[in-house]
Amino acid sequence: MLKLTKSPQNNLIINVISIAIPLAVAGLLSLPTKLPLGDWTKMLPHFIGVINSTTALSLLVGLIAIKRKNIGGHRKAMGAAVLQGAVFLVLYILYHVANESTKFGGEGLIKGIYLFLLASHIFLSIGVVRLVLLALYHALTGDIEAHKKTVKWAYPIWLYVSISGVIVYLMISPYYV
């Protein structure tokens, strides 16, 4: 297992990454012209929906493993969740730099529910990046007490972001071209 040592420089790196990711995503999403990456990118939302689903499953498996004191299983499940998060981010960016955002076609109460889920999903996904990186950092430095304190916040937010991402995908998927 990878083992890190604690240092202020590592905290700075986590802070920079936590700010850089949302800023880079926002910048890429607001490109005035979409990049001509090809029609294959139109399939990406479906893969992204699957990744959100498997991330939620990995998070649940990780929770069950640690409750059973299966540290190895917990590490594997959470490592898978982190990897899935990184793949999600890459696919999300690829889709949005090549395609216009899809408009939700529902009306009335269902549109309000969709917009609430979408807004909370986006807002919390921005904040959870730092928490996940901190939890991972504390785990890799062996500071399990700090890891537990961070996970108290990171885990439920990350699980909500993953599950709400699946729900948002299911709600908007009929409107993909």
mmCIF file with all atom_site columns, N, CA, C and O in Angstrom, residues 20-56:
data_model
loop_
_atom_site.group_PDB
_atom_site.id
_atom_site.type_symbol
_atom_site.label_atom_id
_atom_site.label_alt_id
_atom_site.label_comp_id
_atom_site.label_asym_id
_atom_site.label_entity_id
_atom_site.label_seq_id
_atom_site.pdbx_PDB_ins_code
_atom_site.Cartn_x
_atom_site.Cartn_y
_atom_site.Cartn_z
_atom_site.occupancy
_atom_site.B_iso_or_equiv
_atom_site.pdbx_formal_charge
_atom_site.auth_seq_id
_atom_site.auth_comp_id
_atom_site.auth_asym_id
_atom_site.auth_atom_id
_atom_site.pdbx_PDB_model_num
ATOM 1   N N  . ALA A 1 20 ? -8.690  23.937 -8.254  1.00 0.00 ? 20 ALA A N  1
ATOM 2   C CA . ALA A 1 20 ? -8.395  23.860 -9.685  1.00 0.00 ? 20 ALA A CA 1
ATOM 3   C C  . ALA A 1 20 ? -9.410  23.016 -10.447 1.00 0.00 ? 20 ALA A C  1
ATOM 4   O O  . ALA A 1 20 ? -9.800  23.383 -11.566 1.00 0.00 ? 20 ALA A O  1
ATOM 5   N N  . ILE A 1 21 ? -9.865  21.918 -9.863  1.00 0.00 ? 21 ILE A N  1
ATOM 6   C CA . ILE A 1 21 ? -10.792 21.034 -10.590 1.00 0.00 ? 21 ILE A CA 1
ATOM 7   C C  . ILE A 1 21 ? -12.087 21.761 -10.930 1.00 0.00 ? 21 ILE A C  1
ATOM 8   O O  . ILE A 1 21 ? -12.476 21.801 -12.101 1.00 0.00 ? 21 ILE A O  1
ATOM 9   N N  . PRO A 1 22 ? -12.793 22.350 -9.955  1.00 0.00 ? 22 PRO A N  1
ATOM 10  C CA . PRO A 1 22 ? -14.041 23.042 -10.336 1.00 0.00 ? 22 PRO A CA 1
ATOM 11  C C  . PRO A 1 22 ? -13.813 24.218 -11.282 1.00 0.00 ? 22 PRO A C  1
ATOM 12  O O  . PRO A 1 22 ? -14.623 24.449 -12.187 1.00 0.00 ? 22 PRO A O  1
ATOM 13  N N  . LEU A 1 23 ? -12.717 24.954 -11.098 1.00 0.00 ? 23 LEU A N  1
ATOM 14  C CA . LEU A 1 23 ? -12.437 26.073 -11.998 1.00 0.00 ? 23 LEU A CA 1
ATOM 15  C C  . LEU A 1 23 ? -12.149 25.580 -13.415 1.00 0.00 ? 23 LEU A C  1
ATOM 16  O O  . LEU A 1 23 ? -12.630 26.165 -14.389 1.00 0.00 ? 23 LEU A O  1
ATOM 17  N N  . ALA A 1 24 ? -11.373 24.499 -13.528 1.00 0.00 ? 24 ALA A N  1
ATOM 18  C CA . ALA A 1 24 ? -11.071 23.947 -14.852 1.00 0.00 ? 24 ALA A CA 1
ATOM 19  C C  . ALA A 1 24 ? -12.342 23.428 -15.520 1.00 0.00 ? 24 ALA A C  1
ATOM 20  O O  . ALA A 1 24 ? -12.566 23.667 -16.708 1.00 0.00 ? 24 ALA A O  1
ATOM 21  N N  . VAL A 1 25 ? -13.178 22.733 -14.751 1.00 0.00 ? 25 VAL A N  1
ATOM 22  C CA . VAL A 1 25 ? -14.436 22.216 -15.313 1.00 0.00 ? 25 VAL A CA 1
ATOM 23  C C  . VAL A 1 25 ? -15.311 23.378 -15.781 1.00 0.00 ? 25 VAL A C  1
ATOM 24  O O  . VAL A 1 25 ? -15.833 23.362 -16.897 1.00 0.00 ? 25 VAL A O  1
ATOM 25  N N  . ALA A 1 26 ? -15.455 24.401 -14.940 1.00 0.00 ? 26 ALA A N  1
ATOM 26  C CA . ALA A 1 26 ? -16.279 25.561 -15.318 1.00 0.00 ? 26 ALA A CA 1
ATOM 27  C C  . ALA A 1 26 ? -15.720 26.235 -16.570 1.00 0.00 ? 26 ALA A C  1
ATOM 28  O O  . ALA A 1 26 ? -16.477 26.606 -17.474 1.00 0.00 ? 26 ALA A O  1
ATOM 29  N N  . GLY A 1 27 ? -14.408 26.371 -16.636 1.00 0.00 ? 27 GLY A N  1
ATOM 30  C CA . GLY A 1 27 ? -13.789 26.984 -17.809 1.00 0.00 ? 27 GLY A CA 1
ATOM 31  C C  . GLY A 1 27 ? -14.007 26.171 -19.068 1.00 0.00 ? 27 GLY A C  1
ATOM 32  O O  . GLY A 1 27 ? -14.348 26.714 -20.122 1.00 0.00 ? 27 GLY A O  1
ATOM 33  N N  . LEU A 1 28 ? -13.842 24.881 -18.961 1.00 0.00 ? 28 LEU A N  1
ATOM 34  C CA . LEU A 1 28 ? -14.037 24.016 -20.124 1.00 0.00 ? 28 LEU A CA 1
ATOM 35  C C  . LEU A 1 28 ? -15.499 23.977 -20.563 1.00 0.00 ? 28 LEU A C  1
ATOM 36  O O  . LEU A 1 28 ? -15.791 23.932 -21.760 1.00 0.00 ? 28 LEU A O  1
ATOM 37  N N  . LEU A 1 29 ? -16.407 24.000 -19.606 1.00 0.00 ? 29 LEU A N  1
ATOM 38  C CA . LEU A 1 29 ? -17.828 23.955 -19.945 1.00 0.00 ? 29 LEU A CA 1
ATOM 39  C C  . LEU A 1 29 ? -18.297 25.244 -20.609 1.00 0.00 ? 29 LEU A C  1
ATOM 40  O O  . LEU A 1 29 ? -19.285 25.249 -21.331 1.00 0.00 ? 29 LEU A O  1
ATOM 41  N N  . SER A 1 30 ? -17.589 26.323 -20.334 1.00 0.00 ? 30 SER A N  1
ATOM 42  C CA . SER A 1 30 ? -18.021 27.608 -20.888 1.00 0.00 ? 30 SER A CA 1
ATOM 43  C C  . SER A 1 30 ? -17.268 27.981 -22.163 1.00 0.00 ? 30 SER A C  1
ATOM 44  O O  . SER A 1 30 ? -17.313 29.135 -22.581 1.00 0.00 ? 30 SER A O  1
ATOM 45  N N  . LEU A 1 31 ? -16.603 27.016 -22.770 1.00 0.00 ? 31 LEU A N  1
ATOM 46  C CA . LEU A 1 31 ? -15.941 27.302 -24.046 1.00 0.00 ? 31 LEU A CA 1
ATOM 47  C C  . LEU A 1 31 ? -16.968 27.823 -25.042 1.00 0.00 ? 31 LEU A C  1
ATOM 48  O O  . LEU A 1 31 ? -18.061 27.260 -25.154 1.00 0.00 ? 31 LEU A O  1
ATOM 49  N N  . PRO A 1 32 ? -16.654 28.893 -25.774 1.00 0.00 ? 32 PRO A N  1
ATOM 50  C CA . PRO A 1 32 ? -17.631 29.459 -26.708 1.00 0.00 ? 32 PRO A CA 1
ATOM 51  C C  . PRO A 1 32 ? -17.958 28.522 -27.867 1.00 0.00 ? 32 PRO A C  1
ATOM 52  O O  . PRO A 1 32 ? -19.044 28.576 -28.428 1.00 0.00 ? 32 PRO A O  1
ATOM 53  N N  . THR A 1 33 ? -17.022 27.663 -28.222 1.00 0.00 ? 33 THR A N  1
ATOM 54  C CA . THR A 1 33 ? -17.230 26.729 -29.324 1.00 0.00 ? 33 THR A CA 1
ATOM 55  C C  . THR A 1 33 ? -16.936 25.324 -28.818 1.00 0.00 ? 33 THR A C  1
ATOM 56  O O  . THR A 1 33 ? -15.925 25.105 -28.145 1.00 0.00 ? 33 THR A O  1
ATOM 57  N N  . LYS A 1 34 ? -17.818 24.401 -29.142 1.00 0.00 ? 34 LYS A N  1
ATOM 58  C CA . LYS A 1 34 ? -17.604 23.009 -28.752 1.00 0.00 ? 34 LYS A CA 1
ATOM 59  C C  . LYS A 1 34 ? -16.520 22.396 -29.615 1.00 0.00 ? 34 LYS A C  1
ATOM 60  O O  . LYS A 1 34 ? -16.372 22.734 -30.794 1.00 0.00 ? 34 LYS A O  1
ATOM 61  N N  . LEU A 1 35 ? -15.741 21.512 -29.039 1.00 0.00 ? 35 LEU A N  1
ATOM 62  C CA . LEU A 1 35 ? -14.660 20.860 -29.769 1.00 0.00 ? 35 LEU A CA 1
ATOM 63  C C  . LEU A 1 35 ? -15.218 19.707 -30.603 1.00 0.00 ? 35 LEU A C  1
ATOM 64  O O  . LEU A 1 35 ? -16.071 18.955 -30.125 1.00 0.00 ? 35 LEU A O  1
ATOM 65  N N  . PRO A 1 36 ? -14.739 19.537 -31.820 1.00 0.00 ? 36 PRO A N  1
ATOM 66  C CA . PRO A 1 36 ? -15.251 18.471 -32.696 1.00 0.00 ? 36 PRO A CA 1
ATOM 67  C C  . PRO A 1 36 ? -14.591 17.124 -32.381 1.00 0.00 ? 36 PRO A C  1
ATOM 68  O O  . PRO A 1 36 ? -13.741 16.640 -33.115 1.00 0.00 ? 36 PRO A O  1
ATOM 69  N N  . LEU A 1 37 ? -15.013 16.501 -31.287 1.00 0.00 ? 37 LEU A N  1
ATOM 70  C CA . LEU A 1 37 ? -14.406 15.234 -30.871 1.00 0.00 ? 37 LEU A CA 1
ATOM 71  C C  . LEU A 1 37 ? -15.079 14.015 -31.492 1.00 0.00 ? 37 LEU A C  1
ATOM 72  O O  . LEU A 1 37 ? -14.578 12.907 -31.365 1.00 0.00 ? 37 LEU A O  1
ATOM 73  N N  . GLY A 1 38 ? -16.229 14.223 -32.127 1.00 0.00 ? 38 GLY A N  1
ATOM 74  C CA . GLY A 1 38 ? -16.895 13.106 -32.798 1.00 0.00 ? 38 GLY A CA 1
ATOM 75  C C  . GLY A 1 38 ? -18.193 12.696 -32.128 1.00 0.00 ? 38 GLY A C  1
ATOM 76  O O  . GLY A 1 38 ? -18.450 13.025 -30.969 1.00 0.00 ? 38 GLY A O  1
ATOM 77  N N  . ASP A 1 39 ? -18.978 11.947 -32.880 1.00 0.00 ? 39 ASP A N  1
ATOM 78  C CA . ASP A 1 39 ? -20.284 11.509 -32.393 1.00 0.00 ? 39 ASP A CA 1
ATOM 79  C C  . ASP A 1 39 ? -20.196 10.512 -31.239 1.00 0.00 ? 39 ASP A C  1
ATOM 80  O O  . ASP A 1 39 ? -21.162 10.335 -30.507 1.00 0.00 ? 39 ASP A O  1
ATOM 81  N N  . TRP A 1 40 ? -19.065 9.841  -31.095 1.00 0.00 ? 40 TRP A N  1
ATOM 82  C CA . TRP A 1 40 ? -18.917 8.880  -30.004 1.00 0.00 ? 40 TRP A CA 1
ATOM 83  C C  . TRP A 1 40 ? -19.140 9.538  -28.648 1.00 0.00 ? 40 TRP A C  1
ATOM 84  O O  . TRP A 1 40 ? -19.557 8.872  -27.692 1.00 0.00 ? 40 TRP A O  1
ATOM 85  N N  . THR A 1 41 ? -18.906 10.851 -28.560 1.00 0.00 ? 41 THR A N  1
ATOM 86  C CA . THR A 1 41 ? -19.067 11.533 -27.268 1.00 0.00 ? 41 THR A CA 1
ATOM 87  C C  . THR A 1 41 ? -20.533 11.608 -26.840 1.00 0.00 ? 41 THR A C  1
ATOM 88  O O  . THR A 1 41 ? -20.817 11.814 -25.666 1.00 0.00 ? 41 THR A O  1
ATOM 89  N N  . LYS A 1 42 ? -21.457 11.425 -27.775 1.00 0.00 ? 42 LYS A N  1
ATOM 90  C CA . LYS A 1 42 ? -22.884 11.461 -27.440 1.00 0.00 ? 42 LYS A CA 1
ATOM 91  C C  . LYS A 1 42 ? -23.294 10.267 -26.579 1.00 0.00 ? 42 LYS A C  1
ATOM 92  O O  . LYS A 1 42 ? -24.333 10.293 -25.928 1.00 0.00 ? 42 LYS A O  1
ATOM 93  N N  . MET A 1 43 ? -22.486 9.228  -26.548 1.00 0.00 ? 43 MET A N  1
ATOM 94  C CA . MET A 1 43 ? -22.760 8.045  -25.723 1.00 0.00 ? 43 MET A CA 1
ATOM 95  C C  . MET A 1 43 ? -22.237 8.207  -24.296 1.00 0.00 ? 43 MET A C  1
ATOM 96  O O  . MET A 1 43 ? -22.586 7.420  -23.417 1.00 0.00 ? 43 MET A O  1
ATOM 97  N N  . LEU A 1 44 ? -21.410 9.198  -24.066 1.00 0.00 ? 44 LEU A N  1
ATOM 98  C CA . LEU A 1 44 ? -20.760 9.347  -22.761 1.00 0.00 ? 44 LEU A CA 1
ATOM 99  C C  . LEU A 1 44 ? -21.728 9.501  -21.584 1.00 0.00 ? 44 LEU A C  1
ATOM 100 O O  . LEU A 1 44 ? -21.452 8.961  -20.510 1.00 0.00 ? 44 LEU A O  1
ATOM 101 N N  . PRO A 1 45 ? -22.850 10.218 -21.722 1.00 0.00 ? 45 PRO A N  1
ATOM 102 C CA . PRO A 1 45 ? -23.745 10.319 -20.559 1.00 0.00 ? 45 PRO A CA 1
ATOM 103 C C  . PRO A 1 45 ? -24.195 8.958  -20.033 1.00 0.00 ? 45 PRO A C  1
ATOM 104 O O  . PRO A 1 45 ? -24.377 8.782  -18.819 1.00 0.00 ? 45 PRO A O  1
ATOM 105 N N  . HIS A 1 46 ? -24.346 7.990  -20.912 1.00 0.00 ? 46 HIS A N  1
ATOM 106 C CA . HIS A 1 46 ? -24.775 6.662  -20.487 1.00 0.00 ? 46 HIS A CA 1
ATOM 107 C C  . HIS A 1 46 ? -23.666 5.978  -19.676 1.00 0.00 ? 46 HIS A C  1
ATOM 108 O O  . HIS A 1 46 ? -23.946 5.342  -18.657 1.00 0.00 ? 46 HIS A O  1
ATOM 109 N N  . PHE A 1 47 ? -22.427 6.138  -20.097 1.00 0.00 ? 47 PHE A N  1
ATOM 110 C CA . PHE A 1 47 ? -21.297 5.601  -19.338 1.00 0.00 ? 47 PHE A CA 1
ATOM 111 C C  . PHE A 1 47 ? -21.150 6.331  -18.006 1.00 0.00 ? 47 PHE A C  1
ATOM 112 O O  . PHE A 1 47 ? -20.846 5.725  -16.983 1.00 0.00 ? 47 PHE A O  1
ATOM 113 N N  . ILE A 1 48 ? -21.372 7.635  -18.028 1.00 0.00 ? 48 ILE A N  1
ATOM 114 C CA . ILE A 1 48 ? -21.288 8.432  -16.813 1.00 0.00 ? 48 ILE A CA 1
ATOM 115 C C  . ILE A 1 48 ? -22.346 7.973  -15.811 1.00 0.00 ? 48 ILE A C  1
ATOM 116 O O  . ILE A 1 48 ? -22.067 7.866  -14.608 1.00 0.00 ? 48 ILE A O  1
ATOM 117 N N  . GLY A 1 49 ? -23.553 7.679  -16.293 1.00 0.00 ? 49 GLY A N  1
ATOM 118 C CA . GLY A 1 49 ? -24.599 7.157  -15.420 1.00 0.00 ? 49 GLY A CA 1
ATOM 119 C C  . GLY A 1 49 ? -24.200 5.837  -14.784 1.00 0.00 ? 49 GLY A C  1
ATOM 120 O O  . GLY A 1 49 ? -24.433 5.602  -13.591 1.00 0.00 ? 49 GLY A O  1
ATOM 121 N N  . VAL A 1 50 ? -23.575 4.965  -15.575 1.00 0.00 ? 50 VAL A N  1
ATOM 122 C CA . VAL A 1 50 ? -23.097 3.683  -15.044 1.00 0.00 ? 50 VAL A CA 1
ATOM 123 C C  . VAL A 1 50 ? -21.998 3.917  -14.009 1.00 0.00 ? 50 VAL A C  1
ATOM 124 O O  . VAL A 1 50 ? -21.984 3.288  -12.943 1.00 0.00 ? 50 VAL A O  1
ATOM 125 N N  . ILE A 1 51 ? -21.095 4.830  -14.305 1.00 0.00 ? 51 ILE A N  1
ATOM 126 C CA . ILE A 1 51 ? -20.003 5.114  -13.361 1.00 0.00 ? 51 ILE A CA 1
ATOM 127 C C  . ILE A 1 51 ? -20.554 5.664  -12.050 1.00 0.00 ? 51 ILE A C  1
ATOM 128 O O  . ILE A 1 51 ? -20.097 5.273  -10.969 1.00 0.00 ? 51 ILE A O  1
ATOM 129 N N  . ASN A 1 52 ? -21.536 6.558  -12.104 1.00 0.00 ? 52 ASN A N  1
ATOM 130 C CA . ASN A 1 52 ? -22.145 7.047  -10.863 1.00 0.00 ? 52 ASN A CA 1
ATOM 131 C C  . ASN A 1 52 ? -22.765 5.894  -10.082 1.00 0.00 ? 52 ASN A C  1
ATOM 132 O O  . ASN A 1 52 ? -22.672 5.844  -8.849  1.00 0.00 ? 52 ASN A O  1
ATOM 133 N N  . SER A 1 53 ? -23.396 4.965  -10.793 1.00 0.00 ? 53 SER A N  1
ATOM 134 C CA . SER A 1 53 ? -24.015 3.806  -10.130 1.00 0.00 ? 53 SER A CA 1
ATOM 135 C C  . SER A 1 53 ? -22.963 2.927  -9.467  1.00 0.00 ? 53 SER A C  1
ATOM 136 O O  . SER A 1 53 ? -23.123 2.523  -8.310  1.00 0.00 ? 53 SER A O  1
ATOM 137 N N  . THR A 1 54 ? -21.894 2.622  -10.208 1.00 0.00 ? 54 THR A N  1
ATOM 138 C CA . THR A 1 54 ? -20.867 1.750  -9.634  1.00 0.00 ? 54 THR A CA 1
ATOM 139 C C  . THR A 1 54 ? -20.078 2.451  -8.527  1.00 0.00 ? 54 THR A C  1
ATOM 140 O O  . THR A 1 54 ? -19.613 1.793  -7.598  1.00 0.00 ? 54 THR A O  1
ATOM 141 N N  . THR A 1 55 ? -19.968 3.764  -8.607  1.00 0.00 ? 55 THR A N  1
ATOM 142 C CA . THR A 1 55 ? -19.319 4.501  -7.521  1.00 0.00 ? 55 THR A CA 1
ATOM 143 C C  . THR A 1 55 ? -20.151 4.378  -6.250  1.00 0.00 ? 55 THR A C  1
ATOM 144 O O  . THR A 1 55 ? -19.607 4.113  -5.168  1.00 0.00 ? 55 THR A O  1
ATOM 145 N N  . ALA A 1 56 ? -21.454 4.554  -6.370  1.00 0.00 ? 56 ALA A N  1
ATOM 146 C CA . ALA A 1 56 ? -22.330 4.396  -5.196  1.00 0.00 ? 56 ALA A CA 1
ATOM 147 C C  . ALA A 1 56 ? -22.198 2.990  -4.623  1.00 0.00 ? 56 ALA A C  1
ATOM 148 O O  . ALA A 1 56 ? -22.110 2.823  -3.402  1.00 0.00 ? 56 ALA A O  1
#
